[in-house]
Each structure stands twice: as structure tokens, then as C-alpha cells.
mmCIF file of C-alpha atoms and ligand atoms in Angstrom:
data_model
loop_
_atom_site.group_PDB
_atom_site.id
_atom_site.type_symbol
_atom_site.label_atom_id
_atom_site.label_comp_id
_atom_site.label_asym_id
_atom_site.label_seq_id
_atom_site.Cartn_x
_atom_site.Cartn_y
_atom_site.Cartn_z
ATOM 1 C CA UNK A 237 -5.805 9.634 -9.843
ATOM 2 C CA UNK A 238 -7.123 6.629 -7.973
ATOM 3 C CA UNK A 239 -7.818 4.100 -10.707
ATOM 4 C CA UNK A 240 -10.163 1.202 -9.953
ATOM 5 C CA UNK A 241 -11.345 0.378 -13.462
ATOM 6 C CA UNK A 242 -8.888 -2.282 -14.580
ATOM 7 C CA UNK A 243 -11.605 -4.356 -16.223
ATOM 8 C CA UNK A 244 -12.110 -1.495 -18.682
ATOM 9 C CA UNK A 245 -8.401 -1.181 -19.350
ATOM 10 C CA UNK A 246 -5.061 -1.331 -17.575
ATOM 11 C CA UNK A 247 -2.085 1.028 -17.617
ATOM 12 C CA UNK A 248 0.973 -0.072 -19.608
ATOM 13 C CA UNK A 249 3.518 -1.999 -17.571
ATOM 14 C CA UNK A 250 6.680 0.180 -17.451
ATOM 15 C CA UNK A 251 8.795 -2.634 -18.955
ATOM 16 C CA UNK A 252 6.279 -3.022 -21.783
ATOM 17 C CA UNK A 253 6.361 0.714 -22.421
ATOM 18 C CA UNK A 254 10.159 0.686 -22.575
ATOM 19 C CA UNK A 255 10.235 -2.273 -24.954
ATOM 20 C CA UNK A 256 7.622 -0.752 -27.251
ATOM 21 C CA UNK A 257 9.596 2.496 -27.429
ATOM 22 C CA UNK A 258 12.776 0.619 -28.345
ATOM 23 C CA UNK A 259 11.033 -1.514 -30.950
ATOM 24 C CA UNK A 260 9.378 1.521 -32.528
ATOM 25 C CA UNK A 261 12.636 3.450 -32.647
ATOM 26 C CA UNK A 262 15.199 0.818 -33.550
ATOM 27 C CA UNK A 263 13.377 -2.153 -35.057
ATOM 28 C CA UNK A 264 10.994 -0.506 -37.451
ATOM 29 C CA UNK A 265 11.731 -2.772 -40.408
ATOM 30 C CA UNK A 266 8.844 -4.495 -42.126
ATOM 31 C CA UNK A 267 8.724 -8.069 -40.773
ATOM 32 C CA UNK A 268 8.141 -9.338 -44.323
ATOM 33 C CA UNK A 269 11.360 -7.734 -45.620
ATOM 34 C CA UNK A 270 14.339 -10.006 -46.187
ATOM 35 C CA UNK A 271 16.978 -7.544 -44.967
ATOM 36 C CA UNK A 272 18.352 -7.603 -41.436
ATOM 37 C CA UNK A 273 16.071 -4.842 -40.163
ATOM 38 C CA UNK A 274 12.992 -6.724 -41.364
ATOM 39 C CA UNK A 275 14.239 -10.007 -39.996
ATOM 40 C CA UNK A 276 14.881 -8.455 -36.582
ATOM 41 C CA UNK A 277 11.266 -7.268 -36.533
ATOM 42 C CA UNK A 278 10.150 -10.757 -37.561
ATOM 43 C CA UNK A 279 12.179 -12.252 -34.709
ATOM 44 C CA UNK A 280 10.506 -9.895 -32.246
ATOM 45 C CA UNK A 281 7.090 -11.002 -33.445
ATOM 46 C CA UNK A 282 8.005 -14.667 -33.137
ATOM 47 C CA UNK A 283 9.384 -14.055 -29.638
ATOM 48 C CA UNK A 284 6.056 -12.487 -28.678
ATOM 49 C CA UNK A 285 4.193 -15.413 -30.223
ATOM 50 C CA UNK A 286 6.235 -17.785 -28.063
ATOM 51 C CA UNK A 287 5.585 -15.688 -24.937
ATOM 52 C CA UNK A 288 1.849 -15.644 -25.580
ATOM 53 C CA UNK A 289 1.785 -19.370 -26.364
ATOM 54 C CA UNK A 290 3.555 -20.106 -23.083
ATOM 55 C CA UNK A 291 1.178 -17.824 -21.181
ATOM 56 C CA UNK A 292 -1.918 -19.658 -22.460
ATOM 57 C CA UNK A 293 -0.519 -23.186 -22.748
ATOM 58 C CA UNK A 294 -0.568 -23.706 -26.512
ATOM 59 C CA UNK A 295 1.889 -23.970 -29.400
ATOM 60 C CA UNK A 296 3.322 -20.858 -31.028
ATOM 61 C CA UNK A 297 1.702 -21.676 -34.342
ATOM 62 C CA UNK A 298 -1.695 -21.554 -32.658
ATOM 63 C CA UNK A 299 -1.373 -17.838 -31.848
ATOM 64 C CA UNK A 300 -2.827 -15.342 -34.360
ATOM 65 C CA UNK A 301 -2.218 -11.662 -33.643
ATOM 66 C CA UNK A 302 -5.194 -9.367 -34.230
ATOM 67 C CA UNK A 303 -6.111 -5.731 -33.707
ATOM 68 C CA UNK A 304 -7.659 -6.496 -30.296
ATOM 69 C CA UNK A 305 -10.262 -8.628 -28.565
ATOM 70 C CA UNK A 306 -13.141 -7.367 -30.693
ATOM 71 C CA UNK A 307 -11.339 -8.356 -33.876
ATOM 72 C CA UNK A 308 -10.414 -11.750 -32.455
ATOM 73 C CA UNK A 309 -14.116 -12.428 -31.759
ATOM 74 C CA UNK A 310 -15.094 -11.149 -35.207
ATOM 75 C CA UNK A 311 -12.542 -13.396 -36.876
ATOM 76 C CA UNK A 312 -14.201 -16.482 -35.426
ATOM 77 C CA UNK A 313 -17.786 -15.346 -35.808
ATOM 78 C CA UNK A 314 -17.581 -14.162 -39.419
ATOM 79 C CA UNK A 315 -16.376 -17.621 -40.387
ATOM 80 C CA UNK A 316 -19.930 -18.809 -39.881
ATOM 81 C CA UNK A 317 -20.951 -17.300 -43.191
ATOM 82 C CA UNK A 318 -18.632 -19.828 -44.875
ATOM 83 C CA UNK A 319 -19.846 -22.773 -42.803
ATOM 84 C CA UNK A 320 -22.653 -25.138 -43.631
ATOM 85 C CA UNK A 321 -23.891 -25.178 -40.060
ATOM 86 C CA UNK A 322 -24.815 -21.560 -39.346
ATOM 87 C CA UNK A 323 -26.450 -21.761 -35.919
ATOM 88 C CA UNK A 324 -24.568 -20.454 -32.870
ATOM 89 C CA UNK A 325 -25.139 -21.043 -29.189
ATOM 90 C CA UNK A 326 -23.975 -18.190 -27.016
ATOM 91 C CA UNK A 327 -25.077 -16.576 -23.744
ATOM 92 C CA UNK A 328 -27.049 -13.448 -22.924
ATOM 93 C CA UNK A 329 -24.113 -12.040 -20.935
ATOM 94 C CA UNK A 330 -21.561 -11.974 -23.753
ATOM 95 C CA UNK A 331 -19.754 -8.766 -24.620
ATOM 96 C CA UNK A 332 -21.183 -6.675 -27.501
ATOM 97 C CA UNK A 333 -18.109 -7.841 -29.427
ATOM 98 C CA UNK A 334 -19.960 -11.161 -29.675
ATOM 99 C CA UNK A 335 -23.679 -10.339 -29.443
ATOM 100 C CA UNK A 336 -23.672 -7.364 -31.814
ATOM 101 C CA UNK A 337 -21.605 -9.325 -34.328
ATOM 102 C CA UNK A 338 -24.124 -12.148 -34.225
ATOM 103 C CA UNK A 339 -26.946 -9.648 -34.805
ATOM 104 C CA UNK A 340 -25.085 -8.322 -37.840
ATOM 105 C CA UNK A 341 -24.581 -11.823 -39.162
ATOM 106 C CA UNK A 342 -28.290 -12.523 -39.272
ATOM 107 C CA UNK A 343 -28.587 -11.036 -42.753
ATOM 108 C CA UNK A 344 -26.050 -13.646 -43.902
ATOM 109 C CA UNK A 345 -28.234 -16.499 -42.705
ATOM 110 C CA UNK A 346 -26.564 -16.946 -39.306
ATOM 111 C CA UNK A 347 -28.965 -17.606 -36.426
ATOM 112 C CA UNK A 348 -28.221 -17.845 -32.750
ATOM 113 C CA UNK A 349 -29.652 -18.916 -29.416
ATOM 114 C CA UNK A 350 -28.486 -17.002 -26.351
ATOM 115 C CA UNK A 351 -28.834 -19.100 -23.197
ATOM 116 C CA UNK A 352 -29.637 -17.366 -19.914
ATOM 117 C CA UNK A 353 -27.721 -17.314 -16.637
ATOM 118 C CA UNK A 354 -28.660 -17.935 -13.025
ATOM 119 C CA UNK A 355 -28.568 -15.274 -10.318
ATOM 120 C CA UNK A 356 -24.804 -15.704 -9.916
ATOM 121 C CA UNK A 357 -24.227 -15.122 -13.634
ATOM 122 C CA UNK A 358 -23.489 -18.770 -14.385
ATOM 123 C CA UNK A 359 -24.454 -20.524 -17.618
ATOM 124 C CA UNK A 360 -25.937 -23.972 -17.066
ATOM 125 C CA UNK A 361 -24.271 -26.468 -19.475
ATOM 126 C CA UNK A 362 -27.652 -28.282 -19.688
ATOM 127 C CA UNK A 363 -29.120 -25.169 -21.294
ATOM 128 C CA UNK A 364 -26.376 -25.290 -23.908
ATOM 129 C CA UNK A 365 -27.128 -28.950 -24.495
ATOM 130 C CA UNK A 366 -30.849 -28.175 -24.878
ATOM 131 C CA UNK A 367 -30.187 -25.364 -27.352
ATOM 132 C CA UNK A 368 -28.367 -27.668 -29.782
ATOM 133 C CA UNK A 369 -29.852 -28.062 -33.233
ATOM 134 C CA UNK A 370 -28.655 -30.009 -36.256
ATOM 135 C CA UNK A 371 -27.417 -26.714 -37.642
ATOM 136 C CA UNK A 372 -25.289 -25.700 -34.647
ATOM 137 C CA UNK A 373 -21.787 -24.977 -35.941
ATOM 138 C CA UNK A 374 -20.344 -22.912 -33.100
ATOM 139 C CA UNK A 375 -20.643 -22.483 -29.345
ATOM 140 C CA UNK A 376 -19.269 -19.195 -28.054
ATOM 141 C CA UNK A 377 -19.333 -18.704 -24.279
ATOM 142 C CA UNK A 378 -17.059 -16.272 -22.468
ATOM 143 C CA UNK A 379 -14.560 -17.571 -19.903
ATOM 144 C CA UNK A 380 -15.263 -14.758 -17.441
ATOM 145 C CA UNK A 381 -17.620 -11.836 -17.529
ATOM 146 C CA UNK A 382 -16.414 -8.241 -17.676
ATOM 147 C CA UNK A 383 -19.119 -6.764 -15.429
ATOM 148 C CA UNK A 384 -19.482 -9.115 -12.488
ATOM 149 C CA UNK A 385 -16.556 -11.471 -13.035
ATOM 150 C CA UNK A 386 -18.324 -14.842 -12.965
ATOM 151 C CA UNK A 387 -16.066 -17.597 -14.347
ATOM 152 C CA UNK A 388 -17.911 -20.145 -16.483
ATOM 153 C CA UNK A 389 -17.459 -23.912 -16.431
ATOM 154 C CA UNK A 390 -16.019 -23.878 -19.948
ATOM 155 C CA UNK A 391 -14.648 -27.429 -19.890
ATOM 156 C CA UNK A 392 -18.154 -28.852 -19.361
ATOM 157 C CA UNK A 393 -19.538 -26.772 -22.214
ATOM 158 C CA UNK A 394 -16.580 -27.693 -24.406
ATOM 159 C CA UNK A 395 -17.302 -31.377 -23.798
ATOM 160 C CA UNK A 396 -20.773 -30.857 -25.296
ATOM 161 C CA UNK A 397 -19.234 -29.119 -28.311
ATOM 162 C CA UNK A 398 -16.691 -31.897 -28.811
ATOM 163 C CA UNK A 399 -19.320 -34.638 -28.539
ATOM 164 C CA UNK A 400 -21.329 -33.020 -31.322
ATOM 165 C CA UNK A 401 -18.359 -31.989 -33.448
ATOM 166 C CA UNK A 402 -19.053 -28.281 -32.961
ATOM 167 C CA UNK A 403 -16.385 -25.560 -32.875
ATOM 168 C CA UNK A 404 -15.986 -24.098 -29.392
ATOM 169 C CA UNK A 405 -14.896 -20.493 -28.907
ATOM 170 C CA UNK A 406 -14.419 -18.625 -25.664
ATOM 171 C CA UNK A 407 -13.963 -14.893 -25.174
ATOM 172 C CA UNK A 408 -11.210 -14.941 -22.547
ATOM 173 C CA UNK A 409 -10.404 -11.232 -22.799
ATOM 174 C CA UNK A 410 -10.948 -10.588 -19.074
ATOM 175 C CA UNK A 411 -8.930 -13.485 -17.757
ATOM 176 C CA UNK A 412 -5.220 -13.416 -18.583
ATOM 177 C CA UNK A 413 -3.129 -12.436 -15.582
ATOM 178 C CA UNK A 414 -6.074 -12.960 -13.226
ATOM 179 C CA UNK A 415 -6.748 -16.698 -13.373
ATOM 180 C CA UNK A 416 -4.790 -19.588 -14.939
ATOM 181 C CA UNK A 417 -5.767 -19.965 -18.597
ATOM 182 C CA UNK A 418 -4.626 -23.076 -20.386
ATOM 183 C CA UNK A 419 -5.922 -23.619 -23.905
ATOM 184 C CA UNK A 420 -5.066 -27.310 -23.921
ATOM 185 C CA UNK A 421 -6.703 -27.994 -20.559
ATOM 186 C CA UNK A 422 -9.822 -26.020 -21.455
ATOM 187 C CA UNK A 423 -10.003 -27.949 -24.713
ATOM 188 C CA UNK A 424 -11.508 -25.059 -26.689
ATOM 189 C CA UNK A 425 -10.867 -24.536 -30.413
ATOM 190 C CA UNK A 426 -10.523 -20.766 -30.311
ATOM 191 C CA UNK A 427 -10.045 -18.202 -27.586
ATOM 192 C CA UNK A 428 -9.845 -14.384 -27.694
ATOM 193 C CA UNK A 429 -7.467 -12.120 -25.757
ATOM 194 C CA UNK A 430 -6.705 -8.413 -25.620
ATOM 195 C CA UNK A 431 -3.360 -6.923 -24.508
ATOM 196 C CA UNK A 432 -4.793 -3.792 -22.896
ATOM 197 C CA UNK A 433 -6.533 -5.913 -20.270
ATOM 198 C CA UNK A 434 -3.209 -7.286 -18.996
ATOM 199 C CA UNK A 435 -0.988 -4.180 -18.862
ATOM 200 C CA UNK A 436 -0.156 -4.301 -22.555
ATOM 201 C CA UNK A 437 -0.995 -1.873 -25.359
ATOM 202 C CA UNK A 438 -4.401 -1.097 -26.823
ATOM 203 C CA UNK A 439 -5.366 -2.217 -30.314
ATOM 204 C CA UNK A 440 -3.586 -5.564 -30.227
ATOM 205 C CA UNK A 441 -4.986 -8.941 -29.316
ATOM 206 C CA UNK A 442 -4.751 -12.636 -29.988
ATOM 207 C CA UNK A 443 -6.963 -15.349 -31.273
ATOM 208 C CA UNK A 444 -5.832 -18.786 -30.184
ATOM 209 C CA UNK A 445 -6.737 -21.128 -33.051
ATOM 210 C CA UNK A 446 -6.275 -24.823 -32.343
ATOM 211 C CA UNK A 447 -3.913 -26.583 -34.735
ATOM 212 C CA UNK A 448 -5.841 -28.075 -37.618
ATOM 213 C CA UNK A 449 -8.662 -25.535 -37.534
ATOM 214 C CA UNK A 450 -8.542 -23.303 -40.599
ATOM 215 C CA UNK A 451 -10.305 -19.964 -40.435
ATOM 216 C CA UNK A 452 -10.936 -17.690 -43.375
ATOM 217 C CA UNK A 453 -9.455 -14.238 -42.816
ATOM 218 C CA UNK A 454 -11.593 -11.271 -41.945
ATOM 219 C CA UNK A 455 -8.901 -8.930 -43.253
ATOM 220 C CA UNK A 456 -7.630 -9.993 -46.639
ATOM 221 C CA UNK A 457 -4.325 -9.014 -48.227
ATOM 222 C CA UNK A 458 -0.811 -10.401 -47.732
ATOM 223 C CA UNK A 459 0.229 -13.696 -46.219
ATOM 224 C CA UNK A 460 0.834 -12.578 -42.634
ATOM 225 C CA UNK A 461 -0.421 -14.606 -39.654
ATOM 226 C CA UNK A 462 -0.716 -17.834 -41.595
ATOM 227 C CA UNK A 463 -3.081 -16.048 -43.969
ATOM 228 C CA UNK A 464 -5.642 -15.611 -41.212
ATOM 229 C CA UNK A 465 -4.961 -11.899 -40.660
ATOM 230 C CA UNK A 466 -3.381 -9.855 -43.421
ATOM 231 C CA UNK A 467 -1.533 -6.562 -43.015
ATOM 232 C CA UNK A 468 1.925 -5.445 -41.923
ATOM 233 C CA UNK A 469 2.238 -6.442 -38.309
ATOM 234 C CA UNK A 470 2.099 -3.906 -35.476
ATOM 235 C CA UNK A 471 5.581 -4.857 -34.269
ATOM 236 C CA UNK A 472 5.765 -2.590 -31.172
ATOM 237 C CA UNK A 473 2.238 -3.604 -30.151
ATOM 238 C CA UNK A 474 2.854 -7.302 -30.664
ATOM 239 C CA UNK A 475 6.207 -7.203 -28.867
ATOM 240 C CA UNK A 476 4.466 -5.325 -26.035
ATOM 241 C CA UNK A 477 1.676 -7.896 -25.896
ATOM 242 C CA UNK A 478 4.187 -10.750 -25.684
ATOM 243 C CA UNK A 479 6.091 -9.218 -22.796
ATOM 244 C CA UNK A 480 2.861 -8.205 -21.049
ATOM 245 C CA UNK A 481 1.556 -11.782 -21.316
ATOM 246 C CA UNK A 482 4.802 -13.129 -19.868
ATOM 247 C CA UNK A 483 4.806 -10.658 -16.979
ATOM 248 C CA UNK A 484 1.090 -11.113 -16.255
ATOM 249 C CA UNK A 485 1.350 -14.869 -15.938
ATOM 250 C CA UNK A 486 4.770 -15.096 -14.281
ATOM 251 C CA UNK A 487 3.642 -14.034 -10.833
ATOM 252 C CA UNK A 488 0.020 -15.011 -11.176
ATOM 253 C CA UNK A 489 -0.229 -16.461 -7.704
ATOM 254 C CA UNK A 490 1.081 -13.235 -6.112
ATOM 255 C CA UNK A 491 -1.200 -11.116 -8.274
ATOM 256 C CA UNK A 492 -4.197 -13.187 -7.258
ATOM 257 C CA UNK A 493 -3.408 -12.891 -3.546
ATOM 258 C CA UNK A 494 -2.803 -9.158 -3.937
ATOM 259 C CA UNK A 495 -6.127 -8.618 -5.730
ATOM 260 C CA UNK A 496 -8.007 -10.890 -3.328
ATOM 261 C CA UNK A 497 -6.511 -8.983 -0.390
ATOM 262 C CA UNK A 498 -7.697 -5.641 -1.790
ATOM 263 C CA UNK A 499 -11.162 -7.026 -2.536
ATOM 264 C CA UNK A 500 -11.485 -8.537 0.952
ATOM 265 C CA UNK A 501 -10.525 -5.260 2.615
ATOM 266 C CA UNK A 502 -12.923 -3.320 0.435
ATOM 267 C CA UNK A 503 -15.790 -5.699 1.104
ATOM 268 C CA UNK A 504 -15.236 -5.651 4.855
ATOM 269 C CA UNK A 505 -14.965 -1.866 5.023
ATOM 270 C CA UNK A 506 -17.885 -1.130 2.732
ATOM 271 C CA UNK A 507 -20.161 -3.568 4.529
ATOM 272 C CA UNK A 508 -19.289 -1.778 7.766
ATOM 273 C CA UNK A 509 -20.119 1.628 6.233
ATOM 274 C CA UNK A 510 -23.250 0.552 4.392
ATOM 275 C CA UNK A 511 -24.594 -2.757 5.761
ATOM 276 C CA UNK A 512 -27.241 -3.108 3.059
ATOM 277 C CA UNK A 513 -24.815 -3.244 0.102
ATOM 278 C CA UNK A 514 -25.294 -6.205 -2.221
ATOM 279 C CA UNK A 515 -22.391 -8.001 -3.879
ATOM 280 C CA UNK A 516 -23.350 -9.428 -7.264
ATOM 281 C CA UNK A 517 -21.689 -12.364 -8.977
ATOM 282 C CA UNK A 518 -20.610 -15.829 -7.954
ATOM 283 C CA UNK A 519 -19.436 -16.435 -4.362
ATOM 284 C CA UNK A 520 -16.425 -18.495 -5.497
ATOM 285 C CA UNK A 521 -16.068 -18.683 -9.267
ATOM 286 C CA UNK A 522 -15.147 -15.055 -9.518
ATOM 287 C CA UNK A 523 -12.315 -13.039 -11.087
ATOM 288 C CA UNK A 524 -9.992 -11.761 -8.365
ATOM 289 C CA UNK A 525 -10.187 -8.031 -7.678
ATOM 290 C CA UNK A 526 -13.472 -7.444 -9.511
ATOM 291 C CA UNK A 527 -16.331 -6.307 -7.317
ATOM 292 C CA UNK A 528 -19.821 -5.605 -8.570
ATOM 293 C CA UNK A 529 -21.648 -3.904 -5.753
ATOM 294 C CA UNK A 530 -25.103 -2.329 -5.434
ATOM 295 C CA UNK A 531 -25.895 0.547 -3.077
ATOM 296 C CA UNK A 532 -29.687 0.333 -2.686
ATOM 297 C CA UNK A 533 -31.286 3.785 -2.754
ATOM 298 C CA UNK A 534 -28.350 5.499 -4.487
ATOM 299 C CA UNK A 535 -28.128 6.120 -8.247
ATOM 300 C CA UNK A 536 -24.884 4.886 -9.720
ATOM 301 C CA UNK A 537 -24.489 7.859 -12.081
ATOM 302 C CA UNK A 538 -24.572 10.215 -9.088
ATOM 303 C CA UNK A 539 -22.143 8.046 -7.149
ATOM 304 C CA UNK A 540 -19.759 8.008 -10.075
ATOM 305 C CA UNK A 541 -19.863 11.789 -10.556
ATOM 306 C CA UNK A 542 -19.143 12.375 -6.860
ATOM 307 C CA UNK A 543 -16.308 9.850 -6.865
ATOM 308 C CA UNK A 544 -14.857 11.248 -10.084
ATOM 309 C CA UNK A 545 -14.655 14.682 -8.436
ATOM 310 C CA UNK A 546 -12.519 13.076 -5.749
ATOM 311 C CA UNK A 547 -10.157 11.631 -8.343
ATOM 312 C CA UNK A 548 -11.634 8.142 -8.305
ATOM 313 C CA UNK A 549 -12.247 6.098 -11.454
ATOM 314 C CA UNK A 550 -14.820 3.317 -11.128
ATOM 315 C CA UNK A 551 -17.476 2.204 -13.554
ATOM 316 C CA UNK A 552 -21.113 1.289 -13.715
ATOM 317 C CA UNK A 553 -21.506 -1.684 -15.971
ATOM 318 C CA UNK A 554 -19.077 -2.260 -18.797
ATOM 319 C CA UNK A 555 -17.064 0.616 -20.230
ATOM 320 C CA UNK A 556 -18.737 0.081 -23.591
ATOM 321 C CA UNK A 557 -22.097 1.051 -22.182
ATOM 322 C CA UNK A 558 -20.988 3.795 -19.808
ATOM 323 C CA UNK A 559 -22.621 7.130 -20.438
ATOM 324 C CA UNK A 560 -25.782 5.163 -21.016
ATOM 325 C CA UNK A 561 -27.940 5.128 -17.905
ATOM 326 C CA UNK A 562 -30.055 2.170 -18.938
ATOM 327 C CA UNK A 563 -29.872 -0.754 -16.500
ATOM 328 C CA UNK A 564 -27.077 -3.185 -17.241
ATOM 329 C CA UNK A 565 -28.291 -6.034 -19.454
ATOM 330 C CA UNK A 566 -25.927 -8.389 -17.671
ATOM 331 C CA UNK A 567 -27.380 -7.650 -14.247
ATOM 332 C CA UNK A 568 -30.928 -7.796 -15.655
ATOM 333 C CA UNK A 569 -30.122 -11.238 -17.074
ATOM 334 C CA UNK A 570 -29.169 -12.278 -13.535
ATOM 335 C CA UNK A 571 -32.633 -11.242 -12.357
ATOM 336 C CA UNK A 572 -31.531 -8.035 -10.644
ATOM 337 C CA UNK A 573 -34.358 -5.477 -10.533
ATOM 338 C CA UNK A 574 -33.847 -2.134 -12.291
ATOM 339 C CA UNK A 575 -33.738 -0.107 -9.087
ATOM 340 C CA UNK A 576 -30.866 -2.176 -7.668
ATOM 341 C CA UNK A 577 -29.291 -2.494 -11.117
ATOM 342 C CA UNK A 578 -29.096 1.296 -11.414
ATOM 343 C CA UNK A 579 -27.393 1.550 -8.021
ATOM 344 C CA UNK A 580 -24.503 -0.696 -8.999
ATOM 345 C CA UNK A 581 -20.824 0.080 -9.362
ATOM 346 C CA UNK A 582 -18.070 -2.075 -10.798
ATOM 347 C CA UNK A 583 -14.807 -1.706 -8.937
ATOM 348 C CA UNK A 584 -11.874 -3.510 -10.499
ATOM 349 C CA UNK A 585 -8.563 -3.464 -8.706
ATOM 350 C CA UNK A 586 -5.195 -3.832 -10.386
ATOM 351 C CA UNK A 587 -1.619 -4.693 -9.523
ATOM 352 C CA UNK A 588 -0.763 -1.022 -8.891
ATOM 353 C CA UNK A 589 -3.455 -0.534 -6.231
ATOM 354 C CA UNK A 590 -2.541 -0.605 -2.553
ATOM 355 C CA UNK A 591 -4.409 -1.111 0.696
ATOM 356 C CA UNK A 592 -4.114 2.677 1.218
ATOM 357 C CA UNK A 593 -5.906 3.195 -2.093
ATOM 358 C CA UNK A 594 -8.736 0.979 -0.860
ATOM 359 C CA UNK A 595 -8.954 2.999 2.369
ATOM 360 C CA UNK A 596 -9.221 6.210 0.326
ATOM 361 C CA UNK A 597 -11.917 4.629 -1.848
ATOM 362 C CA UNK A 598 -14.060 3.505 1.079
ATOM 363 C CA UNK A 599 -13.568 6.859 2.831
ATOM 364 C CA UNK A 600 -14.777 8.684 -0.288
ATOM 365 C CA UNK A 601 -17.723 6.328 -0.770
ATOM 366 C CA UNK A 602 -18.721 6.930 2.851
ATOM 367 C CA UNK A 603 -18.650 10.727 2.498
ATOM 368 C CA UNK A 604 -20.424 10.496 -0.878
ATOM 369 C CA UNK A 605 -23.251 8.425 0.561
ATOM 370 C CA UNK A 606 -23.605 10.885 3.443
ATOM 371 C CA UNK A 607 -23.649 13.886 1.088
ATOM 372 C CA UNK A 608 -26.249 12.344 -1.215
ATOM 373 C CA UNK A 609 -28.355 11.262 1.742
ATOM 374 C CA UNK A 610 -28.295 14.721 3.335
ATOM 375 C CA UNK A 611 -29.179 16.423 0.010
ATOM 376 C CA UNK A 612 -32.211 14.182 -0.468
HETATM 377 N N1 PLP B 885 -14.600 -9.126 -24.746
HETATM 378 C C1 PLP B 885 -14.659 -8.748 -23.457
HETATM 379 C C2 PLP B 885 -15.186 -9.717 -22.429
HETATM 380 C C3 PLP B 885 -14.242 -7.479 -23.065
HETATM 381 O O1 PLP B 885 -14.307 -7.116 -21.775
HETATM 382 C C4 PLP B 885 -13.755 -6.593 -24.056
HETATM 383 C C5 PLP B 885 -13.357 -5.215 -23.693
HETATM 384 O O2 PLP B 885 -13.952 -4.551 -22.881
HETATM 385 C C6 PLP B 885 -13.693 -7.045 -25.387
HETATM 386 C C7 PLP B 885 -14.121 -8.309 -25.688
HETATM 387 C C8 PLP B 885 -13.172 -6.168 -26.479
HETATM 388 O O3 PLP B 885 -11.756 -6.138 -26.482
HETATM 389 P P1 PLP B 885 -10.991 -4.946 -27.200
HETATM 390 O O4 PLP B 885 -11.192 -3.734 -26.365
HETATM 391 O O5 PLP B 885 -9.554 -5.376 -27.254
HETATM 392 O O6 PLP B 885 -11.547 -4.810 -28.563
#
């Protein structure tokens, strides 16, 4: 299979897979148990916490393990029901793991304003400033978007939050291992991550919670995770996440050049094959290896079916809305007309892809376009 859908999920790194197998087999003790087996499991969890903290530039005690990126977002957002200030500023291009949660919170008195984006997918910090009310208790803006990869100017938005004493959260699920992410430098209060986006396991994530900020748990029970997330820890998953975070950030520079190289080749070749393609997103502030490209006149569902038959995995829009042929809300928010919107593919390269893979991809796209054109 030729896999170009790394923004949806990534394969497990072989070293992560090996570690998780070992942990599951040999270190299955309950981390809360006092005996040696339990304490070994506890040590593994604390090692992973240290690895994650190093990867995102924070202290170990600021890392809370969760059951994934969705849960990390929920943990922050559900806290609004306990806050006095129940208004949230977010953006129209957030993942459903933010926007749908906010919709659900409305019955608990939470309101929100979703600011728009420009044609490159960028939030204007002035719009955030203008959306402030006396009741604003949280600003939640993603660090980078999962569909077209635009990287937001989070520090500028965070400065607005700080000035008005508002909690700042950022969904950074798409970023680790692709761009430098430093919690201290960004200045945010909370940030969400998900291991399966950086060659770690599914169903495990992290919420960075700045020291001093106390969140009420979403999942209530024992005293795990500083009482912010109860339940016996997923030791193999957490150990896998820790190692994956270390590996993903260790050779970040090389990964970036590799992904940029693949994207540059793809763009050059595809423009040659189909000169009227449109690349969506920001020209510079863009996740490496993520290409959102429209093929005017061609339906993306047809393109995907043809490519799938040739063993190629790409996506149209985010994985969460695939199977749904409605135009992407993200691209609509950027002002892209439905016809172009519905001709768009997301191609996301990963560390395992090669230049030969890109050649195969462009060759298959070329023959697919020809076949569709001749059948019309
Ligand atoms: N936030 C963003 C930006 C995502 O891309 C995703 C996954 O697609 C999530 C949150 C949800 O993360 P998870 O799959 O770990 O629940």
C-alpha cells in the first residue's frame, strides 16, 4: 500500500511497537500497586512523562495522559461548566473535537464565538480581540489545521488571553514531530496532543496543563494523573507515546527536510501534469508534507476511488468527515467555492515515504485524470 494519509493517522514506529509489546508482556503490574511489578509500571509511566515533557518544552508535572486528542480537548472544554466566565472564543476551522464539544456545552450555559479565517486559513488575532466579552473564560485556537496545514500565530493570540486573564488552549494534535512545539515559548495554558499522529499508538494522548492551573477531571475515580484523569493507566500506550514523542522530536530537522522534499517534488510534478491545480493553505506557515490540492473539474470522491484501486491512500478533507461528500467546512471557511472544494484531495506525507512513492503517486494521478476525462 502507498500510504499518503499521515494527517489521519501514522503507522507505529517499529521501536515503539517493540517497547509496547515488552511492556504489555513483562510490565503489566498496576502502576498504583506498591509491589515491584507495579512500581516498574509506574517508572515506565514517569519515564514517558519526562520524554513528552522534553519533547514539548515543559515540566514533567505539566503532562496529563489522556485517552487521545479528543479527550484532551474535552478535558479543557468541560471545565467551562465549573467556571464563572462561560464564553469561549474559538475558530471556525477547529476540529470537531472542539466545535462539537462546544455545541454540546451550550445546554450547560456555555456560549462561544467562532472567528473566521482568511483565504490562507489564518485567524486574525484582531478578530479574537474583537470577540472578547466580559464573560470570556477561554480561548481555544488550534496550532495547525488538520486539513490544509495552516500554522496559526498562537503567541499573538496568547498575548491577548494573558492580557485579559483568560485561559488559553491550543489543539496541537497535528504538530508534534512536524514543527517545533514549545509550551513555554508559546505561553499557552493548555495544549492537546495525540500519539497516533506521531507514530505512536492510538487511544492515548496528552494534555499539557501549565503549572498552577487546576482542572476538574472529566473522568472521575482514583487519584491517577494528579486527580485530573482517573483510571488505571494504559501503561503500554503511555510508554509508547513517550518513546514516540522522543523519536519524533529528536530528528525534527531531518524529518522536516524529508517531508518538504517530498512535497516539493509532488508539487512540481503535479503542476506539470495538471497546470490548473490549486494548492490551498498558507504559502509559508504550513505543516511540512501536508498538501491540500484541488483538481478543478474532477470530483474528489471519484479521484479517491480510482487511487484506492491502485493501492493509494489519500483523503478528501479530514478523516472524521470522509465518506461524507459534503464540501469541507474548512475550505468553505477559506472562501473556496463548492465546485473547487469538492475537487480537493489532502495528501499527507510521512517519514516512511520516499521520492519513488511520490513518483508512483503522480503517475497514478496522471492516469486517473486521463481515464476520468476520457470517460466523460
Ligand atoms: N484535533 C485534531 C486537530 C485532529 O486532527 C484530531 C484527529 O484527527 C483530533 C483532535 C482528535 O484526536 P484523537 O484521534 O486522538 O482523538
